XYZ file of N, CA and C in Angstrom:
708
model
N 0.741 30.185 -17.471
C 0.444 29.362 -18.651
C -0.797 28.517 -18.375
N -1.751 28.540 -19.294
C -2.979 27.778 -19.088
C -2.705 26.288 -19.228
N -3.406 25.518 -18.423
C -3.239 24.073 -18.435
C -4.320 23.436 -19.302
N -3.984 22.425 -20.096
C -4.994 21.751 -20.922
C -5.862 20.828 -20.069
N -7.054 20.563 -20.550
C -7.961 19.634 -19.885
C -7.773 18.251 -20.481
N -7.388 17.297 -19.635
C -7.319 15.887 -20.024
C -8.324 15.138 -19.146
N -9.448 14.807 -19.721
C -10.599 14.319 -18.964
C -10.846 12.835 -19.192
N -11.170 12.133 -18.097
C -11.723 10.782 -18.186
C -13.082 10.790 -17.510
N -14.097 10.351 -18.236
C -15.435 10.187 -17.666
C -15.620 8.716 -17.332
N -15.970 8.435 -16.083
C -16.225 7.068 -15.631
C -17.724 6.923 -15.400
N -18.339 5.986 -16.093
C -19.788 5.759 -15.966
C -20.048 4.354 -15.418
N -20.555 4.247 -14.188
C -20.921 2.934 -13.655
C -22.281 2.505 -14.202
N -22.395 1.255 -14.614
C -23.660 0.767 -15.171
C -23.977 -0.620 -14.616
N -25.258 -0.892 -14.549
C -25.733 -2.229 -14.162
C -27.124 -2.414 -14.761
N -27.210 -3.313 -15.739
C -28.481 -3.595 -16.414
C -29.135 -2.318 -16.938
N -28.363 -1.564 -17.712
C -28.824 -0.295 -18.280
C -29.009 -0.395 -19.799
N -29.337 -1.590 -20.291
C -29.438 -1.786 -21.737
C -30.430 -0.833 -22.383
N -31.481 -0.500 -21.679
C -32.515 0.351 -22.252
C -32.003 1.764 -22.539
N -31.069 2.264 -21.724
C -30.666 3.652 -21.881
C -29.189 3.899 -22.100
N -28.358 2.847 -22.075
C -26.912 3.072 -22.107
C -26.440 3.638 -23.448
N -27.070 3.244 -24.533
C -26.650 3.774 -25.839
C -26.915 5.280 -25.905
N -28.080 5.711 -25.490
C -28.385 7.146 -25.496
C -27.438 7.903 -24.576
N -27.141 7.321 -23.410
C -26.241 7.981 -22.458
C -24.856 8.166 -23.054
N -24.359 7.154 -23.734
C -23.022 7.237 -24.311
C -23.001 8.034 -25.614
N -24.084 7.991 -26.365
C -24.162 8.812 -27.576
C -23.966 10.284 -27.246
N -24.501 10.707 -26.103
C -24.385 12.114 -25.709
C -22.945 12.519 -25.414
N -22.068 11.537 -25.218
C -20.677 11.820 -24.862
C -19.722 11.684 -26.044
N -20.225 11.356 -27.214
C -19.342 11.084 -28.342
C -18.613 12.329 -28.842
N -19.233 13.491 -28.748
C -18.535 14.721 -29.132
C -17.346 14.974 -28.213
N -17.517 14.697 -26.930
C -16.413 14.845 -25.974
C -15.321 13.828 -26.284
N -15.733 12.610 -26.573
C -14.768 11.558 -26.907
C -13.995 11.906 -28.173
N -14.675 12.513 -29.150
C -14.031 12.859 -30.424
C -12.934 13.906 -30.241
N -12.993 14.659 -29.148
C -11.975 15.671 -28.860
C -10.759 15.078 -28.146
N -10.769 13.769 -27.940
C -9.613 13.105 -27.348
C -9.754 12.768 -25.881
N -10.916 13.052 -25.314
C -11.139 12.706 -23.912
C -11.597 11.246 -23.816
N -11.395 10.665 -22.651
C -11.590 9.222 -22.479
C -12.931 8.914 -21.808
N -13.595 7.892 -22.301
C -14.842 7.412 -21.704
C -14.611 5.975 -21.232
N -14.806 5.741 -19.947
C -14.691 4.397 -19.375
C -16.054 3.992 -18.823
N -16.508 2.814 -19.209
C -17.736 2.254 -18.659
C -17.352 1.141 -17.697
N -17.861 1.238 -16.483
C -17.570 0.244 -15.443
C -18.834 -0.562 -15.189
N -18.839 -1.789 -15.671
C -20.027 -2.640 -15.584
C -19.972 -3.506 -14.330
N -21.089 -3.542 -13.624
C -21.145 -4.281 -12.367
C -21.713 -5.683 -12.504
N -21.537 -6.299 -13.666
C -22.032 -7.662 -13.861
C -23.423 -7.698 -14.447
N -23.697 -6.836 -15.403
C -25.029 -6.775 -16.020
C -25.406 -8.133 -16.617
N -26.685 -8.483 -16.479
C -27.199 -9.733 -17.033
C -27.979 -9.502 -18.319
N -28.029 -8.245 -18.767
C -28.661 -7.942 -20.046
C -27.570 -7.583 -21.062
N -27.885 -6.809 -22.066
C -26.945 -6.484 -23.138
C -26.148 -5.205 -22.884
N -26.150 -4.714 -21.654
C -25.497 -3.437 -21.361
C -24.051 -3.403 -21.835
N -23.257 -4.393 -21.456
C -21.829 -4.387 -21.789
C -21.611 -4.427 -23.300
N -22.356 -5.273 -23.999
C -22.190 -5.392 -25.448
C -22.583 -4.096 -26.158
N -23.624 -3.432 -25.673
C -24.059 -2.188 -26.286
C -23.084 -1.044 -25.990
N -22.483 -1.072 -24.803
C -21.614 0.023 -24.375
C -20.228 -0.040 -25.006
N -19.730 -1.239 -25.241
C -18.323 -1.392 -25.629
C -17.925 -0.595 -26.873
N -18.739 -0.552 -27.933
C -18.309 0.224 -29.104
C -18.343 1.739 -28.881
N -18.985 2.168 -27.815
C -19.196 3.599 -27.587
C -18.320 4.158 -26.476
N -17.348 3.376 -26.026
C -16.447 3.852 -24.972
C -15.020 3.430 -25.323
N -14.069 3.997 -24.592
C -12.660 3.667 -24.839
C -12.225 2.424 -24.077
N -12.788 2.240 -22.899
C -12.479 1.048 -22.094
C -13.757 0.581 -21.414
N -13.936 -0.725 -21.382
C -15.019 -1.340 -20.624
C -14.373 -2.209 -19.560
N -14.666 -1.913 -18.302
C -14.067 -2.659 -17.208
C -15.177 -3.338 -16.412
N -14.923 -4.561 -15.977
C -15.875 -5.299 -15.148
C -15.445 -5.192 -13.689
N -16.419 -5.048 -12.804
C -16.139 -4.906 -11.374
C -17.305 -5.475 -10.584
N -17.090 -5.814 -9.315
C -18.213 -6.243 -8.489
C -19.292 -5.159 -8.452
N -20.551 -5.585 -8.420
C -21.659 -4.631 -8.420
C -21.565 -3.687 -7.230
N -21.904 -2.443 -7.471
C -21.827 -1.394 -6.451
C -21.102 -0.202 -7.048
N -21.725 0.952 -6.993
C -21.141 2.112 -7.652
C -19.729 2.400 -7.164
N -19.478 2.240 -5.858
C -18.148 2.548 -5.332
C -17.087 1.667 -5.985
N -17.301 0.354 -5.986
C -16.295 -0.544 -6.556
C -16.174 -0.346 -8.061
N -17.277 -0.078 -8.726
C -17.239 0.127 -10.177
C -16.479 1.411 -10.530
N -16.756 2.486 -9.809
C -16.084 3.749 -10.117
C -14.608 3.695 -9.747
N -14.280 2.996 -8.682
C -12.861 2.809 -8.352
C -12.147 2.011 -9.434
N -12.831 1.001 -9.957
C -12.231 0.194 -11.023
C -11.987 1.046 -12.267
N -12.945 1.890 -12.605
C -12.761 2.776 -13.740
C -11.637 3.763 -13.511
N -11.587 4.337 -12.308
C -10.539 5.315 -11.992
C -9.156 4.681 -12.040
N -9.072 3.411 -11.705
C -7.764 2.750 -11.641
C -7.105 2.614 -13.012
N -7.878 2.698 -14.094
C -7.305 2.572 -15.431
C -7.443 3.872 -16.226
N -7.843 4.944 -15.554
C -8.083 6.216 -16.235
C -6.777 6.851 -16.689
N -6.810 7.459 -17.859
C -5.634 8.157 -18.366
C -5.711 9.651 -18.204
N -6.899 10.187 -17.903
C -7.070 11.627 -17.785
C -6.544 12.169 -16.469
N -6.202 13.434 -16.475
C -5.758 14.099 -15.243
C -6.933 14.578 -14.416
N -8.117 14.665 -15.028
C -9.349 14.988 -14.319
C -10.303 13.818 -14.485
N -10.842 13.322 -13.379
C -11.807 12.225 -13.397
C -13.195 12.796 -13.133
N -14.153 12.423 -13.950
C -15.546 12.839 -13.755
C -16.402 11.592 -13.685
N -17.190 11.478 -12.610
C -18.004 10.287 -12.377
C -19.451 10.619 -12.732
N -19.947 9.966 -13.774
C -21.236 10.326 -14.354
C -22.188 9.138 -14.340
N -23.327 9.297 -13.678
C -24.341 8.256 -13.691
C -24.953 8.153 -15.094
N -25.400 6.971 -15.452
C -25.950 6.745 -16.788
C -27.224 7.536 -17.031
N -27.935 7.902 -15.966
C -29.177 8.655 -16.133
C -28.987 10.152 -15.916
N -27.737 10.619 -15.990
C -27.436 12.040 -15.805
C -26.794 12.593 -17.078
N -27.239 13.775 -17.481
C -26.771 14.395 -18.722
C -25.960 15.657 -18.421
N -24.768 15.736 -18.986
C -23.921 16.908 -18.802
C -24.458 18.096 -19.593
N -24.213 19.325 -19.131
C -24.590 20.492 -19.931
C -23.694 20.611 -21.155
N -24.159 21.334 -22.159
C -23.404 21.466 -23.410
C -22.040 22.109 -23.195
N -21.953 23.012 -22.226
C -20.699 23.731 -21.986
C -19.834 23.052 -20.926
N -20.036 21.758 -20.706
C -19.317 21.064 -19.633
C -17.803 21.204 -19.758
N -17.276 21.050 -20.957
C -15.818 21.118 -21.131
C -15.280 22.512 -20.832
N -16.031 23.547 -21.178
C -15.605 24.906 -20.865
C -15.532 25.105 -19.356
N -16.547 24.627 -18.654
C -16.552 24.754 -17.196
C -15.386 23.977 -16.576
N -15.146 22.777 -17.081
C -14.077 21.951 -16.524
C -12.703 22.532 -16.854
N -12.594 23.209 -17.970
C -11.336 23.877 -18.294
C -11.053 24.992 -17.292
N -12.099 25.701 -16.881
C -11.911 26.731 -15.855
C -11.523 26.099 -14.521
N -12.092 24.930 -14.234
C -11.703 24.203 -13.016
C -10.216 23.886 -13.035
N -9.718 23.433 -14.163
C -8.303 23.071 -14.271
C -7.408 24.279 -13.980
N -7.856 25.472 -14.357
C -7.051 26.678 -14.125
C -7.159 27.181 -12.685
N -8.103 26.628 -11.919
C -8.327 27.087 -10.543
C -7.396 26.363 -9.575
N -7.490 26.769 -8.308
C -6.722 26.101 -7.260
C -7.485 24.936 -6.636
N -8.736 24.759 -7.022
C -9.546 23.691 -6.440
C -9.057 22.326 -6.918
N -9.259 21.343 -6.071
C -8.826 19.987 -6.400
C -9.976 19.086 -6.837
N -11.196 19.546 -6.613
C -12.350 18.741 -6.983
C -13.562 19.654 -7.097
N -14.675 19.087 -7.547
C -15.874 19.899 -7.657
C -17.079 19.085 -8.074
N -18.131 19.805 -8.385
C -19.366 19.163 -8.824
C -20.232 20.187 -9.553
N -21.212 19.715 -10.285
C -22.180 20.552 -10.973
C -23.405 20.751 -10.085
N -24.128 21.829 -10.305
C -25.481 21.883 -9.805
C -26.277 20.801 -10.533
N -27.440 20.467 -9.983
C -28.254 19.411 -10.571
C -29.668 19.922 -10.798
N -30.299 19.421 -11.835
C -31.713 19.694 -12.085
C -32.409 18.364 -12.372
N -33.513 18.116 -11.696
C -34.283 16.902 -11.953
C -35.059 17.066 -13.260
N -35.194 15.980 -14.005
C -35.756 16.060 -15.349
C -37.261 16.279 -15.369
N -37.952 15.893 -14.324
C -39.409 16.005 -14.309
C -39.889 17.439 -14.436
N -41.100 17.606 -14.946
C -41.650 18.936 -15.209
C -42.437 19.526 -14.040
N -42.659 18.757 -13.001
C -43.429 19.273 -11.868
C -42.674 20.414 -11.188
N -43.354 21.501 -10.836
C -42.682 22.614 -10.155
C -41.943 22.183 -8.890
N -42.465 21.164 -8.229
C -41.814 20.690 -7.014
C -40.384 20.234 -7.291
N -40.135 19.672 -8.473
C -38.787 19.216 -8.794
C -37.805 20.382 -8.895
N -38.288 21.558 -9.330
C -37.413 22.734 -9.355
C -37.037 23.139 -7.933
N -38.011 23.045 -7.017
C -37.764 23.392 -5.612
C -36.777 22.405 -4.993
N -36.977 21.114 -5.254
C -36.080 20.091 -4.720
C -34.655 20.328 -5.226
N -34.528 20.604 -6.521
C -33.201 20.853 -7.100
C -32.539 22.049 -6.439
N -33.295 23.108 -6.221
C -32.740 24.315 -5.586
C -32.192 23.985 -4.211
N -32.949 23.241 -3.421
C -32.500 22.903 -2.067
C -31.287 21.968 -2.100
N -31.264 21.033 -3.047
C -30.108 20.139 -3.168
C -28.838 20.945 -3.450
N -28.947 21.886 -4.381
C -27.779 22.682 -4.750
C -27.375 23.639 -3.637
N -28.358 24.233 -2.987
C -28.062 25.157 -1.894
C -27.382 24.438 -0.742
N -27.919 23.274 -0.384
C -27.319 22.500 0.701
C -25.878 22.126 0.362
N -25.648 21.750 -0.896
C -24.306 21.352 -1.307
C -23.335 22.522 -1.218
N -23.774 23.717 -1.607
C -22.892 24.887 -1.528
C -22.557 25.230 -0.084
N -23.530 25.065 0.794
C -23.302 25.412 2.204
C -22.391 24.397 2.901
N -22.585 23.119 2.595
C -21.866 22.072 3.319
C -20.587 21.616 2.626
N -20.510 21.843 1.305
C -19.378 21.312 0.555
C -19.514 19.836 0.240
N -20.671 19.255 0.520
C -20.914 17.832 0.264
C -21.678 17.691 -1.044
N -21.224 16.790 -1.891
C -21.866 16.563 -3.184
C -22.476 15.170 -3.240
N -23.446 15.011 -4.124
C -24.037 13.697 -4.360
C -23.613 13.208 -5.738
N -23.761 11.924 -5.968
C -23.381 11.354 -7.246
C -24.154 11.937 -8.410
N -25.403 12.360 -8.159
C -26.205 12.960 -9.215
C -25.636 14.294 -9.687
N -24.695 14.866 -8.959
C -24.107 16.150 -9.326
C -22.817 15.996 -10.137
N -22.546 14.794 -10.600
C -21.377 14.541 -11.461
C -20.091 15.047 -10.810
N -19.707 14.404 -9.728
C -18.482 14.767 -9.005
C -17.270 14.601 -9.924
N -16.353 15.566 -9.856
C -15.104 15.464 -10.607
C -13.942 15.840 -9.697
N -12.769 15.334 -10.013
C -11.588 15.593 -9.181
C -10.328 15.416 -10.004
N -9.290 16.143 -9.608
C -7.985 15.861 -10.198
C -7.611 14.445 -9.779
N -7.018 13.718 -10.694
C -6.743 12.304 -10.439
C -5.898 12.121 -9.183
N -4.890 12.960 -8.993
C -4.027 12.834 -7.812
C -4.823 13.074 -6.532
N -5.746 14.048 -6.553
C -6.547 14.340 -5.365
C -7.487 13.184 -5.047
N -8.064 12.579 -6.095
C -8.945 11.431 -5.893
C -8.199 10.309 -5.188
N -6.987 10.037 -5.631
C -6.215 8.965 -5.005
C -5.745 9.367 -3.600
N -5.403 10.654 -3.407
C -5.022 11.119 -2.071
C -6.176 10.976 -1.089
N -7.397 11.120 -1.590
C -8.584 10.995 -0.740
C -8.951 9.534 -0.478
N -8.279 8.618 -1.141
C -8.547 7.200 -0.925
C -9.589 6.617 -1.843
N -10.036 7.406 -2.831
C -11.067 6.906 -3.733
C -12.396 6.751 -3.023
N -13.303 6.028 -3.644
C -14.616 5.790 -3.042
C -14.506 4.719 -1.963
N -15.097 4.997 -0.822
C -15.126 4.004 0.255
C -15.950 2.799 -0.196
N -15.552 1.582 0.171
C -16.256 0.378 -0.276
C -17.553 0.152 0.505
N -18.513 1.050 0.300
C -19.802 0.967 0.982
C -20.908 0.953 -0.072
N -22.078 0.367 0.230
C -23.133 0.233 -0.765
C -24.004 1.477 -0.925
N -23.829 2.463 -0.067
C -24.607 3.694 -0.134
C -23.821 4.794 0.561
N -24.045 6.034 0.156
C -23.369 7.212 0.713
C -21.890 7.273 0.351
N -21.498 6.535 -0.695
C -20.100 6.598 -1.114
C -19.737 7.993 -1.612
N -20.722 8.707 -2.176
C -20.474 10.065 -2.656
C -20.259 11.035 -1.500
N -21.047 10.870 -0.446
C -20.891 11.722 0.738
C -19.544 11.457 1.401
N -19.183 10.174 1.515
C -17.897 9.826 2.131
C -16.729 10.408 1.339
N -16.786 10.331 0.007
C -15.714 10.890 -0.811
C -15.659 12.405 -0.656
N -16.823 13.060 -0.633
C -16.850 14.510 -0.455
C -16.160 14.922 0.833
N -16.419 14.190 1.890
C -15.802 14.526 3.169
C -14.284 14.397 3.097
N -13.802 13.370 2.412
C -12.359 13.193 2.269
C -11.750 14.297 1.405
N -12.435 14.655 0.330
C -11.924 15.694 -0.554
C -11.987 17.079 0.088
N -12.977 17.287 0.954
C -13.085 18.570 1.656
C -11.868 18.847 2.517
N -11.226 17.797 2.969
C -10.003 17.980 3.761
C -8.865 18.516 2.901
N -9.019 18.410 1.570
C -7.984 18.878 0.652
C -8.293 20.257 0.086
N -9.568 20.509 -0.238
C -9.961 21.824 -0.742
C -11.478 21.926 -0.756
N -11.980 23.153 -0.851
C -13.398 23.369 -1.090
C -13.716 22.984 -2.535
N -14.936 22.583 -2.811
C -15.278 22.166 -4.171
C -15.421 23.338 -5.131
N -15.134 23.075 -6.386
C -15.375 24.006 -7.476
C -16.804 23.751 -7.928
N -17.700 24.720 -7.720
C -19.128 24.519 -7.982
C -19.511 25.127 -9.324
N -20.090 24.325 -10.184
C -20.518 24.758 -11.513
C -22.033 24.905 -11.494
N -22.510 26.117 -11.729
C -23.946 26.389 -11.621
C -24.740 25.917 -12.832
N -24.085 25.759 -13.983
C -24.747 25.212 -15.164
C -25.063 23.743 -14.861
N -26.333 23.365 -14.736
C -26.633 22.075 -14.116
C -26.532 20.876 -15.047
N -26.200 19.744 -14.446
C -26.465 18.466 -15.083
C -27.951 18.181 -14.890
N -28.501 17.367 -15.762
C -29.913 16.981 -15.647
C -29.967 15.499 -15.341
N -30.573 15.164 -14.217
C -30.646 13.753 -13.826
C -32.089 13.279 -13.874
N -32.275 12.052 -14.259
C -33.600 11.476 -14.444
C -34.352 11.454 -13.116
N -35.592 11.897 -13.153
C -36.398 11.956 -11.926
C -37.270 10.718 -11.748
N -36.940 9.636 -12.488
C -37.833 8.471 -12.478
C -38.015 7.868 -11.093
N -36.932 7.835 -10.280
C -37.076 7.268 -8.942
C -37.976 8.153 -8.084
N -37.825 9.459 -8.231
C -38.670 10.389 -7.476
C -40.134 10.223 -7.882
N -40.374 10.034 -9.178
C -41.737 9.892 -9.664
C -42.331 8.541 -9.280
N -41.501 7.513 -9.291
C -41.989 6.170 -8.963
C -42.407 6.068 -7.507
N -41.588 6.606 -6.623
C -41.851 6.459 -5.190
C -42.545 7.672 -4.577
N -42.693 8.726 -5.365
C -43.327 9.939 -4.855
C -42.270 10.898 -4.330
N -42.322 12.168 -4.742
C -41.266 13.105 -4.340
C -41.174 13.324 -2.842
N -42.299 13.470 -2.165
C -42.223 13.730 -0.729
C -41.696 12.518 0.027
N -42.163 11.352 -0.366
C -41.670 10.131 0.275
C -40.160 9.978 0.052
N -39.699 10.295 -1.156
C -38.269 10.192 -1.454
C -37.468 11.215 -0.663
N -37.989 12.435 -0.546
C -37.312 13.469 0.248
C -37.134 13.001 1.682
N -38.222 12.533 2.290
C -38.140 12.100 3.683
C -37.194 10.916 3.848
N -37.220 9.989 2.872
C -36.325 8.840 2.945
C -34.874 9.288 2.884
N -34.535 10.175 1.947
C -33.151 10.609 1.793
C -32.662 11.385 3.005
N -33.501 12.255 3.545
C -33.087 12.990 4.738
C -32.911 12.059 5.937
N -33.791 11.055 6.054
C -33.662 10.099 7.156
C -32.382 9.280 7.016
N -32.093 8.831 5.795
C -30.875 8.052 5.580
C -29.628 8.907 5.809
N -29.689 10.158 5.365
C -28.541 11.042 5.567
C -28.312 11.288 7.060
N -29.384 11.502 7.805
C -29.269 11.704 9.255
C -28.687 10.465 9.920
N -29.159 9.279 9.518
C -28.628 8.042 10.088
C -27.151 7.870 9.751
N -26.773 8.286 8.534
C -25.367 8.181 8.141
C -24.500 9.074 9.023
N -24.904 10.314 9.205
C -24.126 11.222 10.051
C -24.088 10.734 11.495
N -25.125 9.981 11.891
C -25.160 9.426 13.250
C -24.212 8.246 13.397
N -23.764 7.685 12.267
C -22.810 6.592 12.305
C -23.394 5.230 12.018
N -24.626 5.170 11.490
C -25.226 3.881 11.170
C -24.448 3.175 10.052
N -24.487 1.863 10.059
C -23.807 1.047 9.054
C -24.401 1.328 7.670
N -23.578 1.701 6.679
C -24.103 1.950 5.325
C -24.854 0.762 4.738
N -24.545 -0.461 5.168
C -25.281 -1.611 4.653
C -26.741 -1.581 5.120
N -26.987 -1.122 6.343
C -28.368 -1.011 6.817
C -29.088 0.116 6.080
N -28.365 1.167 5.706
C -28.964 2.245 4.928
C -29.316 1.751 3.529
N -28.440 0.936 2.951
C -28.699 0.406 1.620
C -29.933 -0.493 1.612
N -30.139 -1.233 2.690
C -31.327 -2.083 2.767
C -32.601 -1.244 2.744
N -32.536 -0.055 3.346
C -33.703 0.831 3.344
C -33.898 1.496 1.988
N -32.787 1.783 1.293
C -32.857 2.494 0.019
C -33.161 1.552 -1.145
N -32.622 0.319 -1.058
C -32.837 -0.676 -2.109
C -33.548 -1.893 -1.517
N -34.784 -1.761 -1.075
C -35.458 -2.883 -0.394
C -35.606 -4.122 -1.251
N -35.764 -3.951 -2.574
C -35.943 -5.111 -3.446
C -34.656 -5.920 -3.578
N -33.510 -5.267 -3.381
C -32.219 -5.953 -3.526
C -31.752 -6.574 -2.219
N -32.434 -6.242 -1.128
C -32.033 -6.752 0.183
C -33.239 -7.419 0.831
N -33.475 -8.700 0.526
C -34.589 -9.425 1.146
C -34.517 -9.350 2.666
N -35.669 -9.423 3.298
C -35.742 -9.248 4.753
C -34.941 -10.287 5.517
N -34.765 -11.475 4.933
C -34.028 -12.501 5.671
C -32.536 -12.416 5.418
N -32.105 -11.384 4.675
C -30.671 -11.239 4.391
C -29.992 -10.537 5.540
N -28.796 -11.018 5.896
C -28.081 -10.428 7.012
C -27.459 -9.110 6.689
């Protein structure tokens, strides 16, 4: 007997007033089918929360940080499948069809392939390597819209309370339960950070941070390197 899809999408936001309405507008067709949209706000100081509230089923406040925000959203989720979607990432049109196939599978979690939004050919190459690496290692990034059965997410302990690499840490925990269900129809994530800092510089930074993480470096020191403006040099 086929199992129905009961989905909750959790979107962490922080000062996303400029784009949160467009991000949530794209999810209204999914919401109209009875699936749940939860926005987890990390203490925005702009109009993000006010703009988001009419376009979601629940708005939850949590300490800033994607891990704590997504855990807060998951804690009140009603769906049997949780999907964690960044505000700058767009699901493919057939997302529900793919997730319905996931529900019928034996997998406990999964992720989408990803495509960067920029038009430069280099972004296609970067996307290919990101997806290939993920298939080989079973490790997913937040930009790939990680999803999991609610019970598996809780069995894995949810997102670790770290300021960076929370997606990698969750993937490792979920890998102990099953291999990921990989959806090749990609989500599209905004390439603005890659364009702002330069694609090659961003590639080298991410690989260096990932290597340091696997070496056991403190995620807080990695976050200082990734978010230098948020971590002043005199901050401990």
